[in-house]
Coordinates of C-alpha atoms and ligand atoms in Angstrom, one line a residue:
Chain A
M1 CA 0.0 0.0 0.0
L2 CA 1.3 3.5 -0.8
T3 CA 1.7 5.5 2.3
E4 CA -0.1 8.8 3.0
E5 CA 3.2 10.6 2.5
E6 CA 3.7 9.0 -0.9
I7 CA 0.2 9.7 -2.0
H8 CA 0.6 13.3 -0.9
E9 CA 3.8 13.7 -2.8
I10 CA 2.4 12.1 -5.9
T11 CA -0.7 14.3 -5.8
E12 CA 1.6 17.3 -5.7
E13 CA 3.3 16.1 -8.8
I14 CA 0.0 15.5 -10.6
N15 CA -1.0 19.0 -9.9
R16 CA 2.1 20.4 -11.5
F17 CA 1.1 19.0 -15.0
P18 CA -1.6 19.9 -17.5
V19 CA -2.5 16.1 -17.7
K20 CA -2.4 13.4 -15.0
K21 CA -0.4 10.9 -17.1
A22 CA 2.4 13.4 -17.4
A23 CA 3.3 12.9 -13.8
C24 CA 4.1 9.2 -14.4
I25 CA 7.9 9.4 -14.2
E26 CA 7.8 11.8 -11.2
A27 CA 5.4 9.5 -9.4
L28 CA 7.7 6.5 -10.0
K29 CA 10.6 8.6 -8.6
V30 CA 8.6 9.3 -5.5
I31 CA 7.9 5.6 -4.9
Q32 CA 11.5 4.6 -5.5
K33 CA 12.7 7.3 -3.1
H34 CA 10.6 5.8 -0.3
R35 CA 11.0 2.1 -1.1
R36 CA 14.3 1.9 -3.1
W37 CA 12.4 0.1 -5.9
V38 CA 9.0 -0.1 -7.6
S39 CA 6.9 -3.3 -7.1
D40 CA 3.9 -4.6 -9.1
E41 CA 1.6 -3.6 -6.3
S42 CA 2.9 0.0 -6.3
I43 CA 2.4 0.1 -10.1
E44 CA -1.2 -1.0 -9.7
E45 CA -2.0 1.6 -7.1
L46 CA -0.2 4.3 -9.1
A47 CA -2.3 3.3 -12.1
E48 CA -5.5 4.2 -10.3
M49 CA -4.1 7.5 -9.2
L50 CA -3.0 8.5 -12.7
E51 CA -6.0 6.9 -14.5
M52 CA -3.7 4.7 -16.6
S53 CA -3.5 1.0 -16.9
P54 CA -0.7 -0.8 -15.0
G55 CA 0.7 -1.9 -18.3
E56 CA 1.0 1.7 -19.5
I57 CA 3.0 2.6 -16.4
D58 CA 5.2 -0.4 -16.7
D59 CA 5.8 0.6 -20.3
V60 CA 7.4 3.8 -19.0
A61 CA 9.0 2.3 -15.9
T62 CA 10.9 -0.4 -17.8
F63 CA 12.1 2.0 -20.4
Y64 CA 14.3 4.0 -18.1
N65 CA 17.6 2.7 -16.7
L66 CA 17.2 4.1 -13.2
V67 CA 13.7 2.9 -12.3
F68 CA 14.3 -0.3 -10.4
R69 CA 11.6 -2.9 -10.9
K70 CA 13.4 -5.4 -8.7
P71 CA 14.5 -5.0 -5.1
V72 CA 17.9 -3.4 -4.7
G73 CA 20.3 -3.3 -1.7
R74 CA 20.8 -0.5 0.8
H75 CA 23.4 1.0 -1.5
V76 CA 23.5 0.9 -5.3
I77 CA 26.9 1.0 -7.0
L78 CA 26.6 2.4 -10.6
I79 CA 29.9 1.8 -12.3
C80 CA 30.6 3.7 -15.5
D81 CA 31.2 1.3 -18.4
S82 CA 31.6 3.9 -21.2
V83 CA 34.5 4.7 -23.5
S84 CA 36.9 6.9 -21.5
C85 CA 36.6 4.6 -18.4
Y86 CA 37.2 1.6 -20.8
I87 CA 40.4 3.2 -22.0
M88 CA 41.4 3.9 -18.4
G89 CA 40.7 0.4 -17.3
Y90 CA 37.4 0.3 -15.5
Q91 CA 37.4 -3.5 -16.2
Q92 CA 39.9 -3.9 -13.3
I93 CA 37.6 -2.0 -10.9
L94 CA 34.7 -4.0 -12.0
Q95 CA 36.6 -7.3 -11.5
H96 CA 37.7 -6.2 -8.1
L97 CA 34.2 -5.4 -7.1
K98 CA 32.8 -8.6 -8.4
V99 CA 35.3 -10.7 -6.5
K100 CA 35.1 -8.6 -3.3
L101 CA 31.3 -8.5 -3.2
G102 CA 30.7 -11.9 -4.8
I103 CA 28.1 -10.6 -7.2
V104 CA 27.7 -9.8 -10.9
Y105 CA 25.7 -7.0 -12.6
G106 CA 22.1 -6.9 -11.4
E107 CA 22.8 -8.8 -8.2
T108 CA 22.6 -7.8 -4.6
T109 CA 24.9 -9.1 -1.8
R110 CA 23.4 -11.6 0.6
D111 CA 23.5 -9.0 3.5
D112 CA 21.5 -6.6 1.3
R113 CA 24.3 -4.1 1.5
F114 CA 25.2 -3.5 -2.2
T115 CA 23.6 -3.9 -5.6
L116 CA 26.0 -3.6 -8.6
L117 CA 24.9 -2.0 -11.9
P118 CA 26.5 -0.5 -15.0
I119 CA 25.7 3.1 -16.1
P120 CA 26.7 5.0 -19.2
C121 CA 29.3 7.8 -18.9
L122 CA 29.1 9.7 -15.7
G123 CA 30.4 12.9 -17.2
T124 CA 33.6 12.9 -15.3
C125 CA 35.8 11.3 -18.0
D126 CA 38.9 13.4 -17.1
H127 CA 38.9 11.5 -13.8
A128 CA 38.1 8.0 -15.2
P129 CA 37.4 5.4 -14.0
A130 CA 34.4 6.4 -11.9
F131 CA 31.4 5.1 -10.1
M132 CA 28.5 6.4 -8.1
I133 CA 27.4 4.9 -4.9
D134 CA 23.9 6.1 -4.1
E135 CA 24.2 9.9 -4.7
D136 CA 28.0 10.2 -4.3
L137 CA 30.4 10.3 -7.2
H138 CA 33.8 8.7 -6.8
R139 CA 36.5 9.2 -9.4
D140 CA 40.1 8.4 -10.2
L141 CA 39.4 4.9 -8.9
T142 CA 42.1 2.2 -8.5
P143 CA 41.7 -1.3 -7.2
E144 CA 43.5 0.0 -4.1
N145 CA 41.4 3.0 -3.2
I146 CA 38.0 1.4 -3.7
D147 CA 38.1 -0.8 -0.6
D148 CA 38.3 2.4 1.5
I149 CA 35.4 3.9 -0.3
L150 CA 33.2 0.9 0.2
T151 CA 33.7 0.9 4.0
K152 CA 31.8 4.2 4.2
Y153 CA 28.6 2.4 3.2
K154 CA 27.2 0.2 5.9
Chain B
M1 CA 42.4 35.3 -24.1
E2 CA 38.9 35.9 -22.9
K3 CA 37.0 33.1 -21.3
P4 CA 33.5 34.5 -20.8
L5 CA 31.8 31.2 -19.9
T6 CA 34.3 30.0 -17.4
Q7 CA 36.0 33.2 -16.1
H8 CA 34.2 32.8 -12.7
I9 CA 34.4 29.0 -12.5
H10 CA 36.8 27.5 -10.0
P11 CA 36.1 23.8 -10.0
D12 CA 37.3 23.3 -6.4
K13 CA 35.2 26.1 -5.0
A14 CA 31.5 26.6 -4.6
P15 CA 29.9 28.6 -7.4
L16 CA 29.0 32.2 -7.1
D17 CA 25.9 32.9 -5.2
I18 CA 23.5 35.5 -6.6
R19 CA 25.1 38.5 -4.9
E20 CA 28.6 37.5 -6.0
Y21 CA 27.2 36.8 -9.5
E22 CA 25.6 40.3 -9.6
K23 CA 28.9 41.9 -8.6
T24 CA 30.6 40.4 -11.7
G25 CA 27.9 42.0 -13.9
G26 CA 25.6 39.0 -13.7
Y27 CA 21.9 39.6 -14.5
S28 CA 22.8 43.1 -15.9
A29 CA 22.0 41.9 -19.4
L30 CA 18.4 41.6 -18.4
S31 CA 17.7 45.4 -18.0
K32 CA 19.4 46.0 -21.3
A33 CA 17.4 43.3 -23.0
F34 CA 14.0 44.4 -21.7
Q35 CA 14.6 47.7 -23.4
M36 CA 15.0 45.9 -26.7
E37 CA 12.3 44.2 -28.7
P38 CA 12.5 40.4 -28.7
E39 CA 13.2 40.5 -32.4
E40 CA 16.3 42.6 -31.8
I41 CA 17.7 40.1 -29.4
L42 CA 17.1 37.4 -32.0
E43 CA 19.0 39.4 -34.6
V44 CA 22.0 40.0 -32.3
V45 CA 22.2 36.3 -31.5
K46 CA 21.8 35.5 -35.2
D47 CA 24.6 38.0 -36.1
S48 CA 26.9 36.6 -33.4
G49 CA 27.2 33.4 -35.4
L50 CA 26.4 31.3 -32.4
K51 CA 25.9 27.6 -33.3
G52 CA 24.3 25.1 -31.1
R53 CA 26.7 23.4 -28.7
G54 CA 24.6 20.2 -28.3
G55 CA 26.3 18.5 -31.2
A56 CA 24.5 19.4 -34.4
G57 CA 25.9 22.9 -34.7
F58 CA 22.7 24.5 -36.0
S59 CA 22.5 28.3 -35.9
T60 CA 20.8 29.3 -32.7
G61 CA 19.3 32.5 -34.1
M62 CA 17.8 30.7 -37.0
K63 CA 16.4 28.0 -34.8
W64 CA 14.6 30.6 -32.7
G65 CA 13.4 32.3 -35.8
F66 CA 10.9 29.5 -36.5
I67 CA 9.0 30.2 -33.2
P68 CA 5.6 31.8 -33.9
M69 CA 5.6 35.4 -32.6
G70 CA 3.2 38.3 -32.1
E71 CA -0.5 38.6 -31.1
D72 CA -1.7 35.4 -32.9
A73 CA 1.0 33.2 -31.4
P74 CA 0.0 30.7 -28.7
K75 CA 0.2 32.2 -25.2
T76 CA 2.1 29.2 -23.8
K77 CA 5.6 28.6 -25.2
Y78 CA 8.5 26.7 -23.7
L79 CA 12.2 27.0 -23.5
I80 CA 14.2 23.9 -22.4
A81 CA 17.8 23.6 -21.4
N82 CA 19.1 20.3 -22.5
A83 CA 21.3 19.2 -19.5
D84 CA 21.0 15.5 -20.2
E85 CA 24.7 15.1 -21.1
M86 CA 25.0 11.4 -21.6
E87 CA 27.2 11.2 -24.7
P88 CA 30.1 9.0 -23.6
G89 CA 33.3 11.0 -23.3
T90 CA 31.4 14.3 -22.7
F91 CA 31.8 16.3 -19.5
K92 CA 31.4 19.9 -20.5
D93 CA 27.9 20.9 -19.4
R94 CA 28.6 19.5 -16.0
L95 CA 31.3 22.2 -15.6
L96 CA 28.8 25.0 -16.5
L97 CA 26.0 23.6 -14.3
E98 CA 28.1 23.1 -11.3
G99 CA 30.4 26.0 -11.9
N100 CA 28.0 28.9 -12.5
P101 CA 24.3 28.0 -12.5
H102 CA 23.2 31.6 -12.5
Q103 CA 24.9 32.1 -15.9
L104 CA 22.6 29.4 -17.3
I105 CA 19.5 30.9 -15.6
E106 CA 20.3 34.4 -16.9
G107 CA 20.9 32.9 -20.4
M108 CA 17.5 31.2 -20.2
I109 CA 15.7 34.3 -19.2
L110 CA 17.2 36.2 -22.1
S111 CA 16.5 33.4 -24.6
A112 CA 13.0 33.0 -23.3
Y113 CA 12.4 36.8 -23.7
A114 CA 13.7 36.5 -27.3
I115 CA 11.1 33.9 -28.2
Q116 CA 8.5 35.1 -25.6
A117 CA 8.4 31.8 -23.8
N118 CA 6.6 31.9 -20.5
T119 CA 7.8 28.6 -19.0
G120 CA 11.1 26.9 -19.0
Y121 CA 12.6 23.6 -17.8
I122 CA 16.2 22.6 -17.1
F123 CA 16.2 19.0 -18.1
L124 CA 18.9 17.5 -16.0
R125 CA 20.4 14.1 -15.9
W126 CA 19.8 12.0 -12.8
A127 CA 23.5 11.3 -12.2
Y128 CA 24.3 15.0 -11.9
K129 CA 23.4 15.2 -8.3
R130 CA 25.6 18.2 -7.4
S131 CA 24.3 20.1 -10.4
G132 CA 20.8 19.4 -9.3
Y133 CA 21.4 20.7 -5.8
L134 CA 23.2 23.8 -7.0
I135 CA 20.6 24.7 -9.6
K136 CA 17.8 24.3 -7.1
R137 CA 19.5 26.8 -4.8
A138 CA 20.2 29.2 -7.7
L139 CA 16.6 29.0 -8.9
K140 CA 15.4 29.9 -5.4
E141 CA 17.7 32.9 -5.2
A142 CA 16.7 34.1 -8.7
Y143 CA 13.0 33.9 -7.7
E144 CA 13.7 35.8 -4.5
A145 CA 15.6 38.5 -6.3
G146 CA 12.7 38.9 -8.8
Y147 CA 14.6 37.6 -11.9
L148 CA 12.1 34.9 -12.3
G149 CA 8.3 34.8 -12.0
E150 CA 5.8 37.6 -12.8
N151 CA 6.8 40.9 -14.4
I152 CA 10.5 40.4 -14.1
M153 CA 12.3 43.6 -12.9
G154 CA 9.1 45.6 -13.4
S155 CA 8.9 44.6 -17.1
R156 CA 5.9 43.1 -18.8
F157 CA 7.8 39.9 -19.2
S158 CA 7.0 36.9 -17.0
F159 CA 8.9 33.6 -17.0
D160 CA 8.7 30.5 -14.7
L161 CA 11.7 28.2 -14.7
H162 CA 11.6 24.6 -13.3
Q163 CA 14.1 21.9 -12.9
H164 CA 13.3 18.4 -14.1
T165 CA 15.4 15.4 -13.3
S166 CA 15.4 12.5 -15.8
V167 CA 15.6 8.8 -14.9
G168 CA 18.4 7.9 -17.3
R169 CA 18.3 7.1 -21.0
Y170 CA 20.6 8.5 -23.8
M171 CA 17.4 9.2 -25.9
C172 CA 16.3 11.8 -23.3
G173 CA 18.9 14.0 -24.8
E174 CA 17.5 13.8 -28.3
E175 CA 15.3 16.8 -28.5
T176 CA 11.9 15.2 -29.3
G177 CA 12.7 12.2 -27.0
L178 CA 13.3 14.8 -24.3
L179 CA 9.9 16.3 -24.9
N180 CA 8.2 12.9 -24.5
A181 CA 10.2 12.2 -21.4
L182 CA 9.1 15.6 -20.0
E183 CA 5.5 14.6 -20.7
G184 CA 6.0 11.5 -18.6
K185 CA 6.3 9.1 -21.6
R186 CA 9.0 6.8 -23.0
A187 CA 11.8 8.9 -24.5
I188 CA 11.2 7.8 -28.1
P189 CA 11.5 10.4 -30.9
R190 CA 8.6 12.2 -32.6
A191 CA 8.1 12.5 -36.3
K192 CA 9.1 15.8 -37.8
P193 CA 7.3 17.8 -39.0
P194 CA 5.7 19.2 -37.0
F195 CA 8.9 20.7 -35.6
P196 CA 9.1 21.4 -31.9
Q197 CA 9.2 25.1 -32.7
M198 CA 5.6 24.8 -33.9
S199 CA 4.4 21.9 -31.8
G200 CA 6.6 20.8 -29.0
L201 CA 6.0 20.2 -25.3
F202 CA 2.3 19.5 -24.8
G203 CA 1.8 20.6 -28.3
K204 CA 3.1 24.1 -27.8
P205 CA 5.9 26.0 -29.5
T206 CA 9.2 24.9 -27.9
I207 CA 12.9 25.5 -28.2
V208 CA 15.4 23.0 -26.9
N209 CA 18.9 24.3 -26.5
N210 CA 22.1 22.9 -25.0
V211 CA 23.4 24.3 -21.7
E212 CA 26.6 25.7 -23.3
T213 CA 24.6 27.4 -26.0
L214 CA 22.4 29.2 -23.5
C215 CA 25.3 30.2 -21.4
C216 CA 26.7 32.2 -24.3
V217 CA 23.6 34.4 -24.6
P218 CA 24.2 36.8 -21.6
H219 CA 27.7 37.6 -23.0
I220 CA 26.4 38.2 -26.5
I221 CA 23.8 40.6 -25.2
N222 CA 26.3 42.4 -22.9
H223 CA 29.1 42.7 -25.5
G224 CA 27.4 42.5 -28.8
A225 CA 27.6 40.2 -31.9
E226 CA 30.9 41.5 -33.3
W227 CA 32.7 40.9 -30.0
F228 CA 31.4 37.4 -29.8
K229 CA 32.5 36.7 -33.4
G230 CA 35.9 38.1 -32.6
L231 CA 36.4 35.5 -29.8
S232 CA 36.7 32.8 -32.4
L233 CA 39.4 31.9 -34.8
T234 CA 36.9 31.2 -37.6
D235 CA 33.7 32.8 -38.8
E236 CA 31.7 30.7 -36.3
G237 CA 31.3 32.9 -33.2
G238 CA 32.5 32.4 -29.7
T239 CA 34.7 30.2 -27.5
K240 CA 34.2 26.5 -27.0
L241 CA 34.6 24.2 -24.1
Y242 CA 37.1 21.6 -25.3
G243 CA 37.9 18.5 -23.3
A244 CA 40.3 15.6 -23.5
S245 CA 40.2 12.2 -21.9
G246 CA 42.1 8.9 -22.3
R247 CA 45.8 8.4 -21.9
V248 CA 46.9 12.0 -22.0
K249 CA 49.0 13.5 -19.3
K250 CA 46.5 16.1 -18.1
P251 CA 42.9 15.1 -19.0
G252 CA 40.6 18.1 -18.5
I253 CA 38.4 20.8 -19.9
W254 CA 39.3 24.2 -21.2
E255 CA 37.5 27.2 -22.7
L256 CA 39.4 28.1 -25.8
A257 CA 38.8 30.1 -29.0
L258 CA 36.5 28.2 -31.3
G259 CA 38.7 26.9 -34.1
T260 CA 41.7 25.9 -31.8
T261 CA 43.5 23.0 -33.4
L262 CA 43.3 19.5 -32.2
R263 CA 47.1 19.5 -31.7
E264 CA 47.0 22.6 -29.5
I265 CA 44.2 21.0 -27.4
L266 CA 46.0 17.7 -27.0
E267 CA 49.6 18.9 -26.6
D268 CA 49.4 22.4 -25.0
H269 CA 46.4 21.8 -22.8
A270 CA 46.2 18.1 -22.2
G271 CA 50.0 17.9 -21.9
G272 CA 50.5 15.3 -24.7
M273 CA 50.4 11.5 -24.3
Q274 CA 51.3 9.8 -21.1
D275 CA 54.8 8.3 -21.1
G276 CA 54.8 5.0 -23.0
F277 CA 51.7 5.7 -24.9
F278 CA 51.4 6.8 -28.5
F279 CA 48.5 8.7 -30.2
R280 CA 46.6 6.6 -32.7
G281 CA 43.4 8.6 -33.1
A282 CA 40.7 10.5 -31.4
L283 CA 36.9 11.0 -31.4
P284 CA 36.7 14.8 -31.6
G285 CA 33.4 15.3 -29.9
G286 CA 32.1 12.3 -28.0
A287 CA 31.1 8.8 -28.9
S288 CA 29.0 9.5 -31.9
T289 CA 31.7 11.3 -34.0
D290 CA 34.1 9.8 -36.6
F291 CA 37.7 9.1 -35.7
L292 CA 40.3 11.6 -36.6
V293 CA 43.9 10.4 -36.9
E294 CA 47.5 11.8 -37.0
E295 CA 47.0 13.6 -40.3
H296 CA 44.2 15.7 -38.8
L297 CA 46.1 17.0 -35.8
D298 CA 46.4 20.5 -37.3
L299 CA 42.7 20.6 -38.0
K300 CA 40.8 23.6 -36.7
M301 CA 38.2 22.3 -34.3
D302 CA 35.2 24.3 -35.5
F303 CA 32.0 22.8 -36.9
Q304 CA 32.8 23.4 -40.6
S305 CA 36.4 22.4 -40.5
V306 CA 35.8 19.1 -38.7
M307 CA 32.9 18.3 -41.0
D308 CA 35.2 18.9 -44.0
A309 CA 37.6 16.4 -42.6
G310 CA 34.8 13.8 -42.5
S311 CA 33.8 14.0 -38.9
R312 CA 31.8 16.2 -36.6
L313 CA 32.8 18.6 -33.8
G314 CA 30.0 17.1 -31.8
T315 CA 30.4 18.2 -28.2
G316 CA 34.1 19.1 -28.5
T317 CA 35.2 16.7 -25.8
V318 CA 38.0 14.6 -27.4
V319 CA 38.4 10.9 -26.5
V320 CA 42.0 9.8 -27.3
L321 CA 42.8 6.3 -28.6
D322 CA 46.3 5.2 -27.7
D323 CA 48.5 2.4 -29.1
R324 CA 48.0 0.2 -26.1
T325 CA 44.2 0.2 -26.4
C326 CA 42.7 -2.1 -29.0
P327 CA 40.6 -0.1 -31.5
V328 CA 38.2 -3.0 -32.0
G329 CA 37.8 -3.3 -28.3
M330 CA 37.1 0.4 -28.0
L331 CA 34.6 0.2 -30.8
H332 CA 32.9 -2.7 -29.1
N333 CA 32.6 -0.7 -26.0
L334 CA 31.0 2.2 -28.0
E335 CA 28.6 0.0 -29.9
H336 CA 27.6 -1.7 -26.7
F337 CA 26.5 1.6 -25.4
F338 CA 24.5 2.5 -28.6
A339 CA 22.9 -0.9 -28.8
Q340 CA 21.8 -0.7 -25.2
E341 CA 20.5 2.9 -25.5
S342 CA 18.6 2.3 -28.8
C343 CA 15.0 3.1 -28.0
G344 CA 13.8 0.2 -30.3
W345 CA 11.4 2.3 -32.2
C346 CA 12.8 1.6 -35.7
T347 CA 14.0 -1.7 -37.1
P348 CA 17.4 -0.9 -38.7
C349 CA 18.7 0.5 -35.4
R350 CA 17.0 -1.9 -33.0
E351 CA 18.2 -5.0 -35.0
G352 CA 21.4 -3.5 -36.5
L353 CA 23.2 -2.2 -33.5
P354 CA 23.0 -5.4 -31.4
W355 CA 24.2 -7.2 -34.5
V356 CA 27.2 -4.8 -34.9
E357 CA 27.9 -5.2 -31.2
K358 CA 27.9 -9.0 -31.5
I359 CA 30.2 -9.1 -34.5
L360 CA 32.7 -6.8 -32.7
L361 CA 32.6 -9.1 -29.7
S362 CA 33.3 -12.1 -31.9
L363 CA 36.3 -10.3 -33.4
E364 CA 37.6 -9.6 -29.9
E365 CA 37.1 -13.2 -28.9
G366 CA 38.9 -14.5 -32.0
T367 CA 35.9 -16.1 -33.6
G368 CA 35.5 -13.4 -36.3
R369 CA 35.1 -14.4 -40.0
E370 CA 36.4 -12.8 -43.1
E371 CA 32.9 -11.7 -44.2
D372 CA 32.3 -9.8 -40.9
I373 CA 34.1 -6.8 -42.2
E374 CA 31.7 -6.6 -45.1
L375 CA 28.8 -7.0 -42.7
L376 CA 30.1 -4.1 -40.6
E377 CA 30.4 -2.0 -43.7
F378 CA 26.9 -3.0 -44.7
H379 CA 25.5 -1.8 -41.3
S380 CA 27.4 1.5 -41.6
R381 CA 25.6 2.1 -44.8
N382 CA 22.3 0.8 -43.6
L383 CA 22.2 3.0 -40.5
A384 CA 23.2 6.2 -42.4
P385 CA 21.0 9.3 -42.0
G386 CA 17.6 8.9 -43.7
N387 CA 17.3 5.2 -43.0
T388 CA 16.4 5.5 -39.3
F389 CA 13.9 7.5 -37.3
C390 CA 16.4 9.6 -35.4
A391 CA 20.0 10.5 -35.2
L392 CA 21.1 7.9 -32.7
A393 CA 21.9 5.2 -35.2
P394 CA 23.7 7.4 -37.7
G395 CA 25.7 8.7 -34.8
A396 CA 26.5 5.1 -33.7
V397 CA 28.0 4.2 -37.0
E398 CA 30.3 7.3 -37.2
P399 CA 33.0 5.8 -35.1
L400 CA 32.4 2.4 -36.8
Q401 CA 32.8 3.6 -40.4
S402 CA 35.8 5.7 -39.6
A403 CA 37.5 2.9 -37.6
L404 CA 37.0 0.5 -40.6
K405 CA 38.8 3.1 -42.7
Y406 CA 41.7 4.0 -40.4
F407 CA 42.2 0.8 -38.5
H408 CA 41.3 -1.7 -41.2
A409 CA 44.5 -3.7 -40.7
D410 CA 43.7 -4.1 -37.0
F411 CA 40.3 -5.6 -37.9
E412 CA 42.0 -8.0 -40.3
R413 CA 44.5 -9.1 -37.7
H414 CA 41.8 -10.1 -35.3
I415 CA 40.4 -12.4 -38.0
T416 CA 43.6 -13.9 -39.4
E417 CA 45.3 -14.3 -36.0
K418 CA 42.1 -15.6 -34.4
H419 CA 42.6 -13.5 -31.3
C420 CA 42.8 -9.9 -30.1
P421 CA 46.5 -8.9 -30.6
W422 CA 46.2 -6.6 -27.6
K423 CA 45.2 -9.4 -25.2
Ligands
LIG501 C1 20.6 10.3 -29.2 C2 20.9 11.8 -29.0 C3 21.2 12.3 -27.8 C4 21.4 13.6 -27.6 N1 21.8 14.1 -26.3 C5 22.0 15.4 -26.1 C6 22.4 15.9 -24.9 O1 22.5 15.2 -23.9 N2 22.5 17.2 -24.7 C7 22.3 18.1 -25.8 O2 22.4 19.3 -25.6 N3 22.0 17.7 -27.0 C8 21.8 16.3 -27.2 N4 21.4 15.9 -28.4 C9 21.2 16.9 -29.5 C10 19.7 17.4 -29.3 O3 18.9 16.6 -30.1 C11 19.6 18.8 -29.8 O4 20.1 18.9 -31.1 C12 20.3 19.9 -29.0 O5 19.9 19.8 -27.7 C13 20.0 21.2 -29.5 O6 20.6 22.2 -28.8 P1 21.6 23.3 -29.5 O7 20.9 23.8 -30.8 O8 21.8 24.3 -28.5 O9 22.8 22.5 -29.9 C14 21.2 14.5 -28.7 C15 20.9 14.0 -29.9 C16 20.7 12.7 -30.1 C17 20.3 12.2 -31.4
LIG502 S1 17.4 5.3 -34.7 FE1 17.4 3.9 -32.8 S2 17.1 5.4 -31.1 FE2 16.4 6.4 -33.0 S3 14.2 6.0 -33.2 FE3 15.3 4.4 -34.3 S4 15.5 2.7 -32.8 FE4 15.1 4.6 -31.6
LIG503 S1 33.3 7.5 -19.8 FE1 33.2 7.1 -17.7 S2 32.8 9.0 -16.9 FE2 32.8 9.4 -19.0

């Protein structure tokens, strides 16, 4: 069930647009902010609020890279896999993460601490390789300095 | 050399707040502009030679000129700053967004006045968290100071400006995909015509401009068209944010005269190649531009010159390929991006790009066949402009077709030696 707070925030978004449907992406962001991901149940409830079918909402939700339709861990690591980071060797960072965390792309650690996902260019190519953890950007990564970074996320 | 766009940007410091920005002459272009007719602003921008910095290099003044004006024009019109910056290898708009958000806001108010738009959006990429936070603060300050909202500075002009954060997809940066995303839909492109200037966001006249383009406008209004033209080394006006990434000594970003040569960018500013690495080629302006090679080092990096050399200036952020990176591997990385970000709307791109990606992977894995090169050449032709619904696919094959030309022998070696020579 969507909470009162979520419903309130979604209603505010709906009121900002000339048509209800237009609030779809904003509403998905509200839900994800509160729950980390967007479940089928949430989509169904949202469908009623926006006067859309659940399928129409899923159509939008699944299109975008950063709407999570499966549960994610407490922290999401988004590692840049684009060209400048490729040239600067992001593959080693990725390999290190995979071994250390015991997961591959799309998976979450058993203790629910980290989910690992790729993301296109983070716009910090002069400090490649780079990743984001939650809302923080980390750059100039080396296999040596990432262990320290990870300890900050409990 | 003058650096109007970045003169007040210090990457390790917080950006100017509104009072500091005003002290440097910020927002002073507004009172000047409000004494001019919108058409006069448009003329100045046209005369300045400003070309869009989002990649296509279309004249900004001309683009604005298609907006319906006057009494009969729709009351609602939109101006959108394209801050989606997701082109791999590109990191220039981030500098402007984080470094001086008021400059963008002032540029948007002026541009909105020129086309008489009453509502604006800054369409920002999700990953640009710091930009989002700084823009939000700057918008609040600008509203409080009366630069945004009803009857700005006592004039008859009103303009509301909002920030919108996207949820990640390269197609959000394509101008009509962006409009669909803003309307809460999938970011697939729209058929043109009607062009956004006639029927854009929610069916209303709309202009979409790149962040860097809009940031030029206050300086053009303050100093005039001739001054702006004079900043450049060619007849396209202004300065340009040029960047370099890859195995250069000092990767970074610099505001230089438009038309600075590739050599000067790479040697004088990026410090040349790292020790032990040699230059093999470069994408001049992000992932979707054709490779340039050694013979192009003295090329002027303006829109026309780079086009004449068979590539595109694109975003002006150079990605350098060195001798220790496999060109086929690099290309596979690029095409993986394009295949993933294809919106799937039209068949040649939806089917073609994953095909290209797979062939490149097989070359990398040593299972490539002689006919694969012909297949790659076929796809380069098949995804050319005119065959697909939007510019994503034509952009995707620019590095492919040029790599086939300049690094042909490297492709061949992958096939004959049955493995990647770099591995
Ligand atoms: C797939 C694709 C992605 C694009 N992404 C961006 C982008 O992130 N930022 C941008 O300014 N322009 C982007 N463009 C170009 C825009 O469609 C548009 O031409 C530009 O925003 C116009 O602004 P300008 O005239 O100021 O250059 C993209 C184009 C395509 C085809
Ligand atoms: S070219 Fe690709 S991205 Fe553009 S409409 Fe066709 S499928 Fe979508
Ligand atoms: S390619 Fe990784 S930050 Fe740009």
